[in-house]
Short mmCIF file of C-alpha atoms and ligand atoms in Angstrom, two decimals:
data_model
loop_
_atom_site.label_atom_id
_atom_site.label_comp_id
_atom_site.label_asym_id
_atom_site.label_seq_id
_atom_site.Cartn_x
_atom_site.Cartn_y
_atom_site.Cartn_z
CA UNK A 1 0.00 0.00 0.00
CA UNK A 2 0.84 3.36 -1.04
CA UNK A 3 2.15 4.90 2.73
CA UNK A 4 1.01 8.28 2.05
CA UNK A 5 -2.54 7.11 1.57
CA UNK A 6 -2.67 7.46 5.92
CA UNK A 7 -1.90 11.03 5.67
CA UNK A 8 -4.99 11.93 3.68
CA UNK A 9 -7.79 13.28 5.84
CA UNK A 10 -11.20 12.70 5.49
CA UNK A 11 -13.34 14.57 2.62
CA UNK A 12 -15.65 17.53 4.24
CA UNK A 13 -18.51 16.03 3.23
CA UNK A 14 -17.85 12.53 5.40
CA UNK A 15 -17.07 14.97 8.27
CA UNK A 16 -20.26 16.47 7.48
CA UNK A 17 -22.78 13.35 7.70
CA UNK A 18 -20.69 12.06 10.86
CA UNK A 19 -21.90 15.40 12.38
CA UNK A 20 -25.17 15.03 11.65
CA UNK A 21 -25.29 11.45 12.33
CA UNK A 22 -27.87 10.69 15.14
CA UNK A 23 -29.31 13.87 15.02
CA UNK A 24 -33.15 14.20 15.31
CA UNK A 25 -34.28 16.85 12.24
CA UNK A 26 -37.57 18.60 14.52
CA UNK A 27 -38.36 20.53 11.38
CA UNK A 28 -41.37 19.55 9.04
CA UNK A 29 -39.82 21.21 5.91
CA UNK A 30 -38.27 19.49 3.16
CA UNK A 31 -34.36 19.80 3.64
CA UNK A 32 -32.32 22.21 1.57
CA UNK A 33 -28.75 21.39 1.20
CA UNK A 34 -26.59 24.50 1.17
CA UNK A 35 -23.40 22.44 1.81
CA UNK A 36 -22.38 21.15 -1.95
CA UNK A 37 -21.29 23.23 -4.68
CA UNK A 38 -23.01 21.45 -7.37
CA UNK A 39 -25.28 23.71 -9.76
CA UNK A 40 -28.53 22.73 -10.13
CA UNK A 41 -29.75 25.64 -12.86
CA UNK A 42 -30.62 23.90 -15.58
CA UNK A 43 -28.60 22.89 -18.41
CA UNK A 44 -28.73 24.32 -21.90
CA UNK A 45 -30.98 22.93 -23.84
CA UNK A 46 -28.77 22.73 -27.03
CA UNK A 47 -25.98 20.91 -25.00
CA UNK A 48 -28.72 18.48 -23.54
CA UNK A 49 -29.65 17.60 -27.29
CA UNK A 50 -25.31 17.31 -28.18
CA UNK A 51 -24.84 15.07 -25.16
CA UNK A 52 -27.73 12.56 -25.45
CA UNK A 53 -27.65 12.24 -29.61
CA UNK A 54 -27.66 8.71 -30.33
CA UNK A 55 -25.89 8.80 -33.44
CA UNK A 56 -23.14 10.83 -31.82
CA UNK A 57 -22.78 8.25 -29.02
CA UNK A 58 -23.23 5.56 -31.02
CA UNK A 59 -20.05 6.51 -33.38
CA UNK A 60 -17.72 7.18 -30.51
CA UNK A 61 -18.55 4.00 -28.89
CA UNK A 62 -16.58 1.72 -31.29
CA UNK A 63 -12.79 3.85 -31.09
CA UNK A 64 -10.65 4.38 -27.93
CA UNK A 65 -10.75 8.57 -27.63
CA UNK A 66 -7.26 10.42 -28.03
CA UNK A 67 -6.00 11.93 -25.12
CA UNK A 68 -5.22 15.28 -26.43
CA UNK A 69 -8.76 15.20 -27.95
CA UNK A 70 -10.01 16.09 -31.34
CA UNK A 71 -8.69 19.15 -33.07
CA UNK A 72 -12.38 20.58 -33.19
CA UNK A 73 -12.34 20.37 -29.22
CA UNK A 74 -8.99 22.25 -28.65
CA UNK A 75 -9.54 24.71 -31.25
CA UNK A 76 -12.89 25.62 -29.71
CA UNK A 77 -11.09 25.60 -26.11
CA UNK A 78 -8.23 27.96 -27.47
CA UNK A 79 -10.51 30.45 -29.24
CA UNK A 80 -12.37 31.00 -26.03
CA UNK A 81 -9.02 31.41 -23.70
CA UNK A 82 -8.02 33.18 -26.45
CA UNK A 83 -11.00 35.59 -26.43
CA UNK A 84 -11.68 35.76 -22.60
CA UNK A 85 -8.06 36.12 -21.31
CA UNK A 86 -7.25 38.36 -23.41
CA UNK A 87 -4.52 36.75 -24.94
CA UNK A 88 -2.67 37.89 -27.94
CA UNK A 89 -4.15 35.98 -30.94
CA UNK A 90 -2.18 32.88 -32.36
CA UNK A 91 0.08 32.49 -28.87
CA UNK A 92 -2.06 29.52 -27.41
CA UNK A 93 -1.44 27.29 -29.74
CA UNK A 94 -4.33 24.52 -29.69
CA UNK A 95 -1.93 21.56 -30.55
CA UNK A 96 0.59 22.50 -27.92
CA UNK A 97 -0.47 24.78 -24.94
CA UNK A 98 -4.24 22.89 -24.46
CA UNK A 99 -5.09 19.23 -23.23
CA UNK A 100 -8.61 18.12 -22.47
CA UNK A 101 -9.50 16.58 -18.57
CA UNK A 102 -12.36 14.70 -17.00
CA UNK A 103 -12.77 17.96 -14.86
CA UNK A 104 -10.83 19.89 -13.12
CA UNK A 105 -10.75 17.62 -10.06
CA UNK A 106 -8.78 14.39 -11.58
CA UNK A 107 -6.68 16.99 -13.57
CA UNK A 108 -5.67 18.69 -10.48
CA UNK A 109 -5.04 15.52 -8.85
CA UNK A 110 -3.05 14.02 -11.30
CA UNK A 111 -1.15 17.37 -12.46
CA UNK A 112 0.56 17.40 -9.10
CA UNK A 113 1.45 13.76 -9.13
CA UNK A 114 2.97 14.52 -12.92
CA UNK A 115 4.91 17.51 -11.81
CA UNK A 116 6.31 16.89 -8.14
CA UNK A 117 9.20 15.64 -7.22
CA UNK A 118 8.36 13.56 -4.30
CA UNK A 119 11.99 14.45 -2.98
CA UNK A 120 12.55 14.65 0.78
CA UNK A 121 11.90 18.71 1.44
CA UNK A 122 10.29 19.68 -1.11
CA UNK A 123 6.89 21.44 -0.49
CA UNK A 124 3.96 22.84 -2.29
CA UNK A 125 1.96 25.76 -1.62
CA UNK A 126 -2.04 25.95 -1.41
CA UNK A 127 -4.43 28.51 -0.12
CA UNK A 128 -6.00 27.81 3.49
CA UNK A 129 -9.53 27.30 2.98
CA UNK A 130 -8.87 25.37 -0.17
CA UNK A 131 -10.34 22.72 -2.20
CA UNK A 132 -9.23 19.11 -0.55
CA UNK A 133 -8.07 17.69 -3.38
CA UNK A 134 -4.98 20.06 -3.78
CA UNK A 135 -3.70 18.60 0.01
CA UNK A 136 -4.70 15.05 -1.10
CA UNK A 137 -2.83 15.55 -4.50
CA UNK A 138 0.45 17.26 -2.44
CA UNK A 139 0.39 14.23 0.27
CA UNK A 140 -0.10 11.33 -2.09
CA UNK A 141 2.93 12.42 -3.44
CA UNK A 142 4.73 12.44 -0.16
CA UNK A 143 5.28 16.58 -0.46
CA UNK A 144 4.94 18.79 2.67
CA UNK A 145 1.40 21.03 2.37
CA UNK A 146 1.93 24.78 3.33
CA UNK A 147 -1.24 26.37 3.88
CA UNK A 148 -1.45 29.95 3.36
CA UNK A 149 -4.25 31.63 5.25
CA UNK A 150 -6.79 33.28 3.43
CA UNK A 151 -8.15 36.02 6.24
CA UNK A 152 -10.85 38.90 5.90
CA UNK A 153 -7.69 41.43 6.61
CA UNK A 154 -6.54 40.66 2.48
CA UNK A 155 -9.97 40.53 1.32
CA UNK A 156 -9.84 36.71 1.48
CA UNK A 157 -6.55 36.42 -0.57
CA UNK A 158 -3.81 34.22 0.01
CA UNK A 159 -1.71 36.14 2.47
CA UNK A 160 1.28 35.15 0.48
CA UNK A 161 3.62 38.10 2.11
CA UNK A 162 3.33 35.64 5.37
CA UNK A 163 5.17 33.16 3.43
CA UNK A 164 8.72 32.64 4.49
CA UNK A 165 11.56 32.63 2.09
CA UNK A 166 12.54 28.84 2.68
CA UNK A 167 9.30 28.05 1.65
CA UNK A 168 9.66 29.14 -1.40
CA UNK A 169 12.79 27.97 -1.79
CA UNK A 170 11.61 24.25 -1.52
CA UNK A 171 7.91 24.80 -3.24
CA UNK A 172 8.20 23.28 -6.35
CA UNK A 173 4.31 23.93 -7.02
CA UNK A 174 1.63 26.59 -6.01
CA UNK A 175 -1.92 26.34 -6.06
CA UNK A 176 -3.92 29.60 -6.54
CA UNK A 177 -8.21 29.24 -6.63
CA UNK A 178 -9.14 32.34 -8.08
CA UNK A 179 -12.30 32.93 -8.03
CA UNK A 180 -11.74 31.00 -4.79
CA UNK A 181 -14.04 28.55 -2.88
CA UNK A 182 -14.85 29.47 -0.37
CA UNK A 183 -13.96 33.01 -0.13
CA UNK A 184 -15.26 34.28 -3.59
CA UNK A 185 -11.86 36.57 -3.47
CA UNK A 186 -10.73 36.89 -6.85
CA UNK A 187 -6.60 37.63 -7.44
CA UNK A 188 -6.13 40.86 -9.55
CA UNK A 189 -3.87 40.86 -12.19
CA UNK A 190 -1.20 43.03 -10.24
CA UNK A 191 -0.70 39.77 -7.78
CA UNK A 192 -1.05 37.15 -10.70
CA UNK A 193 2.01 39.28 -11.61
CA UNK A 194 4.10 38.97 -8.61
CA UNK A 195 3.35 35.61 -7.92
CA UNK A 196 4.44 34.77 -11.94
CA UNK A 197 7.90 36.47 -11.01
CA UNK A 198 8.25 34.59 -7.75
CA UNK A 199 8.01 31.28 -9.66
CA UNK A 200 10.84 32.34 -11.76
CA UNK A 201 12.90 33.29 -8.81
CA UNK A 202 12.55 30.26 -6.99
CA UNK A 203 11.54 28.26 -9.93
CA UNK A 204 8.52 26.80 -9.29
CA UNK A 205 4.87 25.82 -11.22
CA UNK A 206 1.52 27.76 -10.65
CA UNK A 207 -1.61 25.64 -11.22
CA UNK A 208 -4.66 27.78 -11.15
CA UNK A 209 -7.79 26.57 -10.67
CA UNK A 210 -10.30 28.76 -12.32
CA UNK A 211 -13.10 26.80 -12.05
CA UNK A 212 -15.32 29.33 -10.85
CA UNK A 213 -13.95 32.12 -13.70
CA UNK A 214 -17.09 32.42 -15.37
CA UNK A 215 -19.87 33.03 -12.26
CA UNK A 216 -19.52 37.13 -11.59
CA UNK A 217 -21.93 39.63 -11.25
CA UNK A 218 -20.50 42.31 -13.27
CA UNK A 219 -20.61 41.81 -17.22
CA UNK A 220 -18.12 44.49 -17.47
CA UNK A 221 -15.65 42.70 -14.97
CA UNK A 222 -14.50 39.34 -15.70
CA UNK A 223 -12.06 38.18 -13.03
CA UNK A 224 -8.63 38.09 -14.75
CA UNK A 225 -6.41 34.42 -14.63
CA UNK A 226 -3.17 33.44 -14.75
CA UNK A 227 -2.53 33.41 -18.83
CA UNK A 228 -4.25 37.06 -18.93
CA UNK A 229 -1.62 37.56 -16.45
CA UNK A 230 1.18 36.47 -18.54
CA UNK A 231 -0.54 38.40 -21.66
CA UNK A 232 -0.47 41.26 -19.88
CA UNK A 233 3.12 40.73 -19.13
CA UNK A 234 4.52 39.71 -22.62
CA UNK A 235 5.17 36.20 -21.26
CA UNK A 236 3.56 34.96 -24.67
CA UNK A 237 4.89 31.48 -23.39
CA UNK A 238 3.52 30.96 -20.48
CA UNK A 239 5.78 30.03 -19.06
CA UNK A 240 5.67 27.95 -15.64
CA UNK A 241 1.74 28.60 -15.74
CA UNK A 242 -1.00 26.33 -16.02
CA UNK A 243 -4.68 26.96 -15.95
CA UNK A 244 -7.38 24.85 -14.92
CA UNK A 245 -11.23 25.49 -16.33
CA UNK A 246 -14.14 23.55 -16.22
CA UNK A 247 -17.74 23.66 -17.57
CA UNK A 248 -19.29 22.12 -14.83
CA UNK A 249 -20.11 25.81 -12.84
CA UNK A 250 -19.77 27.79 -16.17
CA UNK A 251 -21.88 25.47 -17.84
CA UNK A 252 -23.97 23.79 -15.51
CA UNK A 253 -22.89 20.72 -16.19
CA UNK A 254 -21.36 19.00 -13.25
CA UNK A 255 -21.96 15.16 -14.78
CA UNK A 256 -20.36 15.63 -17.91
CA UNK A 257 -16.73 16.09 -16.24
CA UNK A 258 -15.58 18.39 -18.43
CA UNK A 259 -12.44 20.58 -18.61
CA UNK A 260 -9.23 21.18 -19.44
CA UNK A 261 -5.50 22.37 -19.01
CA UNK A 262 -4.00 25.47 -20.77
CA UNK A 263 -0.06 27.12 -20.38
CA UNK A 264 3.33 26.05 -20.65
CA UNK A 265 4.25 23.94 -23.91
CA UNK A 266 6.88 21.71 -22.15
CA UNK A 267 4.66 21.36 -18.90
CA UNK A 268 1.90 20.32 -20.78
CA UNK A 269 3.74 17.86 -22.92
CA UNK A 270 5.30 16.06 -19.71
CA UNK A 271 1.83 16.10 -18.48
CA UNK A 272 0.55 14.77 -22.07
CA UNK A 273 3.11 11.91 -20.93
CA UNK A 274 1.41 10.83 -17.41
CA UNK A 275 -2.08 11.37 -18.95
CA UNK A 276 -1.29 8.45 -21.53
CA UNK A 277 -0.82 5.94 -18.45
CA UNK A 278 -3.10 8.34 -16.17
CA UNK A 279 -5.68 6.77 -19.10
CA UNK A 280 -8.37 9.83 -18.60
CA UNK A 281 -9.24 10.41 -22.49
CA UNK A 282 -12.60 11.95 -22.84
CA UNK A 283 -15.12 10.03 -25.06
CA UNK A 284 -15.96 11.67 -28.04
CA UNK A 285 -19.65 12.67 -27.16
CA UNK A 286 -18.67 14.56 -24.62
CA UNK A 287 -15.77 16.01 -26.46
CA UNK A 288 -18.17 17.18 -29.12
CA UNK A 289 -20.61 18.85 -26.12
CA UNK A 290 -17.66 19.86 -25.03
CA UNK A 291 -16.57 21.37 -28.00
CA UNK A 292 -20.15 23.55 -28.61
CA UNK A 293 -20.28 24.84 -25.24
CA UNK A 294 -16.82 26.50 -25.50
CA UNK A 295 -17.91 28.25 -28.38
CA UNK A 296 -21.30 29.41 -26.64
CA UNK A 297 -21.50 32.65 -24.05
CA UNK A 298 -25.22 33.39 -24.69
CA UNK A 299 -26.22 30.34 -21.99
CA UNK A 300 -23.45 31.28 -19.30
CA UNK A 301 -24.12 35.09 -20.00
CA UNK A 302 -27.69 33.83 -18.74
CA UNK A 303 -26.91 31.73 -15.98
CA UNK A 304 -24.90 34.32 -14.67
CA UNK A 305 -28.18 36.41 -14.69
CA UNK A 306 -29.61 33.73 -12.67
CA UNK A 307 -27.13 34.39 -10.31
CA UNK A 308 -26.96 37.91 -10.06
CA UNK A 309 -31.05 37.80 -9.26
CA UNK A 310 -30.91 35.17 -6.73
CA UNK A 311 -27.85 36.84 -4.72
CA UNK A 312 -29.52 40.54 -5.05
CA UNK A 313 -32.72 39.03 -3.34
CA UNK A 314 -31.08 37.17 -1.09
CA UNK A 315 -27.73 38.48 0.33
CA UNK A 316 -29.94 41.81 1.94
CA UNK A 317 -32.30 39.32 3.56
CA UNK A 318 -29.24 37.40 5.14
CA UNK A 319 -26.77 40.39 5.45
CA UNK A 320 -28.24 41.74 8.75
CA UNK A 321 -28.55 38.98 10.59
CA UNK A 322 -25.57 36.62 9.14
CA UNK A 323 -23.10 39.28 7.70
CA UNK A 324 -23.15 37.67 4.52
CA UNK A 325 -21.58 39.73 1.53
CA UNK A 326 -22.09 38.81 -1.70
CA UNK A 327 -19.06 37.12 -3.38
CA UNK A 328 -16.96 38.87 -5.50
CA UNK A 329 -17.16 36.03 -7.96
CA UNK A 330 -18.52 32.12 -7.49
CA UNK A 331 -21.36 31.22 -5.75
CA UNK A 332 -20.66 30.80 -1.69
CA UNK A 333 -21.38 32.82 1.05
CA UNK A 334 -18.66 32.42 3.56
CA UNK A 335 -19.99 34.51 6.83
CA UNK A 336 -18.75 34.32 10.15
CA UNK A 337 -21.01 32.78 13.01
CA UNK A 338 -21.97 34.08 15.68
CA UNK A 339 -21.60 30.55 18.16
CA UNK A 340 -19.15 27.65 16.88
CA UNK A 341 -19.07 26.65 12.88
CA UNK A 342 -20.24 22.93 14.45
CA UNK A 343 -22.64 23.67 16.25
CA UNK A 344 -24.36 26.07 14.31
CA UNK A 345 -24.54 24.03 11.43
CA UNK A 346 -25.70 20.80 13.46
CA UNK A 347 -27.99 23.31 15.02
CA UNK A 348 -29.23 25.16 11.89
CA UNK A 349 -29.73 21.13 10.68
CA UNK A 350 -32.24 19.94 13.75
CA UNK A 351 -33.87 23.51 13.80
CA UNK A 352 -34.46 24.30 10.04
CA UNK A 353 -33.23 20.79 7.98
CA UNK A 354 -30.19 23.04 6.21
CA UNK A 355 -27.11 21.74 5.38
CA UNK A 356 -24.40 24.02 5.49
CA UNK A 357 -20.71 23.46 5.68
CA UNK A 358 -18.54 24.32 8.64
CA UNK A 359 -15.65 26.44 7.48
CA UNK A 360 -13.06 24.23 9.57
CA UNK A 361 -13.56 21.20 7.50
CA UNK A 362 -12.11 23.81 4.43
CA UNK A 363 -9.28 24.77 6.38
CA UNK A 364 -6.18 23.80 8.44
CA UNK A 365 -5.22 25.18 11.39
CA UNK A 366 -1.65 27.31 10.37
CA UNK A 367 0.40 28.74 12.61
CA UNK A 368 -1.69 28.73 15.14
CA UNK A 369 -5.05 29.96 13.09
CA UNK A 370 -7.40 28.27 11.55
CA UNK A 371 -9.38 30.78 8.70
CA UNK A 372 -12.12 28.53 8.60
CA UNK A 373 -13.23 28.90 12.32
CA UNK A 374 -16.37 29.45 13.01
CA UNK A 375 -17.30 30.17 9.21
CA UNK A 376 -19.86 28.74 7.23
CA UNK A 377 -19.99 28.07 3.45
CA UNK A 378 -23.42 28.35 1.74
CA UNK A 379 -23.93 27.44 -1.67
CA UNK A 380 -26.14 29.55 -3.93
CA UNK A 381 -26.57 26.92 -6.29
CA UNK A 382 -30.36 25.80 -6.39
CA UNK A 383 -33.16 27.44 -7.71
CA UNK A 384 -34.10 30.79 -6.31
CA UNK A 385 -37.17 30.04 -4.52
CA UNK A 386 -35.58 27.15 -2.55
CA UNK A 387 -32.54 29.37 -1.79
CA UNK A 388 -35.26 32.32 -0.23
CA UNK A 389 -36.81 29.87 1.29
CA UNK A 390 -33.52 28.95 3.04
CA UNK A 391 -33.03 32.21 3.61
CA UNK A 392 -36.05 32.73 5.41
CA UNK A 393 -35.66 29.40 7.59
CA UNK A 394 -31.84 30.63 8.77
CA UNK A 395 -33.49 34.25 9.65
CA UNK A 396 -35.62 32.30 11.63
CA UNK A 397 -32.84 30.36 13.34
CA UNK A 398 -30.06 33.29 13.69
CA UNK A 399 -33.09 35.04 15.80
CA UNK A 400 -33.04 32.40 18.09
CA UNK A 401 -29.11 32.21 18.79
C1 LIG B 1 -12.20 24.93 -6.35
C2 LIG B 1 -12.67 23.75 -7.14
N1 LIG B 1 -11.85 23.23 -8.05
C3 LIG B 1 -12.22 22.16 -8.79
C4 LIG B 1 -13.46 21.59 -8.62
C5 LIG B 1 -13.78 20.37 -9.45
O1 LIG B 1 -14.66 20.67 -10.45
P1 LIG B 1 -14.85 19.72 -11.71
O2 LIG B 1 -14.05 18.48 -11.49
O3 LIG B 1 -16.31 19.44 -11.77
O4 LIG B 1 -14.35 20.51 -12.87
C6 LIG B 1 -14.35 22.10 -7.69
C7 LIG B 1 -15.66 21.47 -7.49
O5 LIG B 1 -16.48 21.83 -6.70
C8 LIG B 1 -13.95 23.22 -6.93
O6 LIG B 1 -14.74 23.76 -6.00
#
């Protein structure tokens, strides 16, 4: 057995059921979970139709799919980096700087098994809250984690100043979530920029996970990524950078697992490597869904509409009595609470059946904090009745504390 497979802790959501295990709901109303970040608007119609065409199943079902994926997928994927990132036309090459994942998840997960070292000292660098499968990813390889808090004082950003220089010296990979879950804090290009030229001084790889890129409120304001940062800076290479998109928020299409890879030329091609053993290739129906919803904005233009309603109805009905603010970008609240992140949300579950996360099991205590104490993260993600309704029922139970 793989030794490192003890150091993995378990995922929130088992934390979350042993919490509530045993616990008597007293509430009458149907439960609303509030805990997962899994979008439940509905899907395009016109990617519905793509996915489920027989014909288009039926062909792919007779050929093992390429692992780079078909020319009409990456194509589609590099006009629309391209387009959105700003990025000087012809310098993300489709054939060289794109690859195709099963989402973002196994492609984070297996990019840090491709690309560290496993030697003794070395260390990669993640946000604290973070998604767990960056700290999975760093300890199956037998790396050291080093959790940079996250805290209101940055506006929820990485507090990467705190980092000590011997850190960096050993990182050999960061992790950036930008927008980020949970915080919503999105990284302006200005600190894309320093953290670019840090990796070059200490020679290191940035993997940014921008799942949550394409859920903002402001048409006008896009939050920026890595390869806009290296646009912006000339780095026409991209050079040590890797991005990491998905259309399972942007697209609403969570079950498709959907995404893929875009930067560095060499990176990629080592990472090319692994995925030919990693065995991940995408089957061709969803590579052609794939491949239309990349070249569509009018459906995420209105699910981000969808958004934008539900969180201007609902953030001033929660704001007074849970200090909720709307995110910046992405779809959690992430308030304090006002008694223990446990407790309240075992609490809020036998008072009101809601599910909500405790910020905790995001986070790692760090040097003696822990940014997700007694937080919460709520996901915005269902229909907007259900999420007033919530809304209502935690009014209700915030009264009462
Ligand atoms: C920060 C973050 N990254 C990656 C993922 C994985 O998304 P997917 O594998 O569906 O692309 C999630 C899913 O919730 C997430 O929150």
């Amino acid at each position: 057995m793989n030794p490192f497979l003890d150091s993995l802790l378990p995922y929130p959501f088992e934390r979350m059921n042993a919490l509530k295990a045993g616990l008597r709901v007293r509430s009458n109303a149907p439960h609303i979970a509030l805990s997962i970040g899994e979008p439940k608007h509905a899907t395009a119609q016109f990617l519905v139709d793509a996915c489920t065409d027989v014909a288009s199943v039926r062909a792919g079902l007779g050929t093992y799919p390429a692992t780079r994926g078909s020319d009409a997928l990456r194509a589609s994927i590099g006009a629309w980096a391209t387009n959105r990132f700003l990025l000087k036309p012809g310098t993300l090459t489709p054939s060289k700087h794109v690859l195709p994942v099963s989402g973002t998840r196994e492609a984070l997960f297996s990019f840090a098994q491709c690309v560290l070292s496993g030697r003794s000292g070395s260390c990669a660098v993640l946000p604290n809250p973070f998604y767990q499968i960056y700290e999975g990813a760093i300890l199956l390889r037998g790396t050291t984690p080093y959790y940079v808090a996250c805290p209101e004082s940055t506006g929820y950003l990485p507090d990467f100043d705190s980092v000590p220089a011997e850190v960096w010296q050993n990182c050999e990979l960061l992790f950036i979530c930008t927008p980020g879950n949970p915080t919503g804090a999105v990284m302006p290009l200005d600190q894309l920029g320093r953290l670019i030229a840090l990796a070059d001084r200490y020679d290191f790889i940035i993997a940014s996970d921008e799942c949550y890129s394409e859920i903002y409120p402001d048409e006008s304001r896009p939050p920026p990524g890595l390869l806009q940062a290296c646009a912006a800076m000339g780095r026409d290479d991209f050079s040590r950078c890797v991005v990491f998109h998905s259309l399972s928020k942007r697209s609403n299409m969570p079950g498709l697992r959907s995404g893929f890879v875009a930067g560095d030329a060499a990176i990629l091609e080592r990472f090319f490597l692994y995925r030919t053993y990693h065995g991940c290739a995408m089957p061709a129906h969803i590579q052609h869904t794939s491949e239309l919803a990349w070249a569509d904005e009018t459906h995420v233009i209105d699910n981000r509409a969808l958004y934008r309603h539900k969180f201007a109805t609902v953030t001033p009905m929660l704001a007074p009595v849970l200090g909720v603010r709307e995110p910046e970008a992405g779809f959690y609240y992430w308030p304090a609470t006002p008694i223990d992140d446990e407790t309240f949300s075992q609490r809020l579950f036998v008072e009101e059946n809601i599910t909500v996360l405790p910020g905790r099991y995001l986070s790692r205590p760090h040097a003696g904090v822990d940014p997700g104490l007694n937080r919460i993260r709520m996901a915005m993600v269902a229909e907007p009745a259900e999420c007033i309704d919530a809304a209502e029922r935690i009014i209700r139970f915030a009264r009462t504390l």
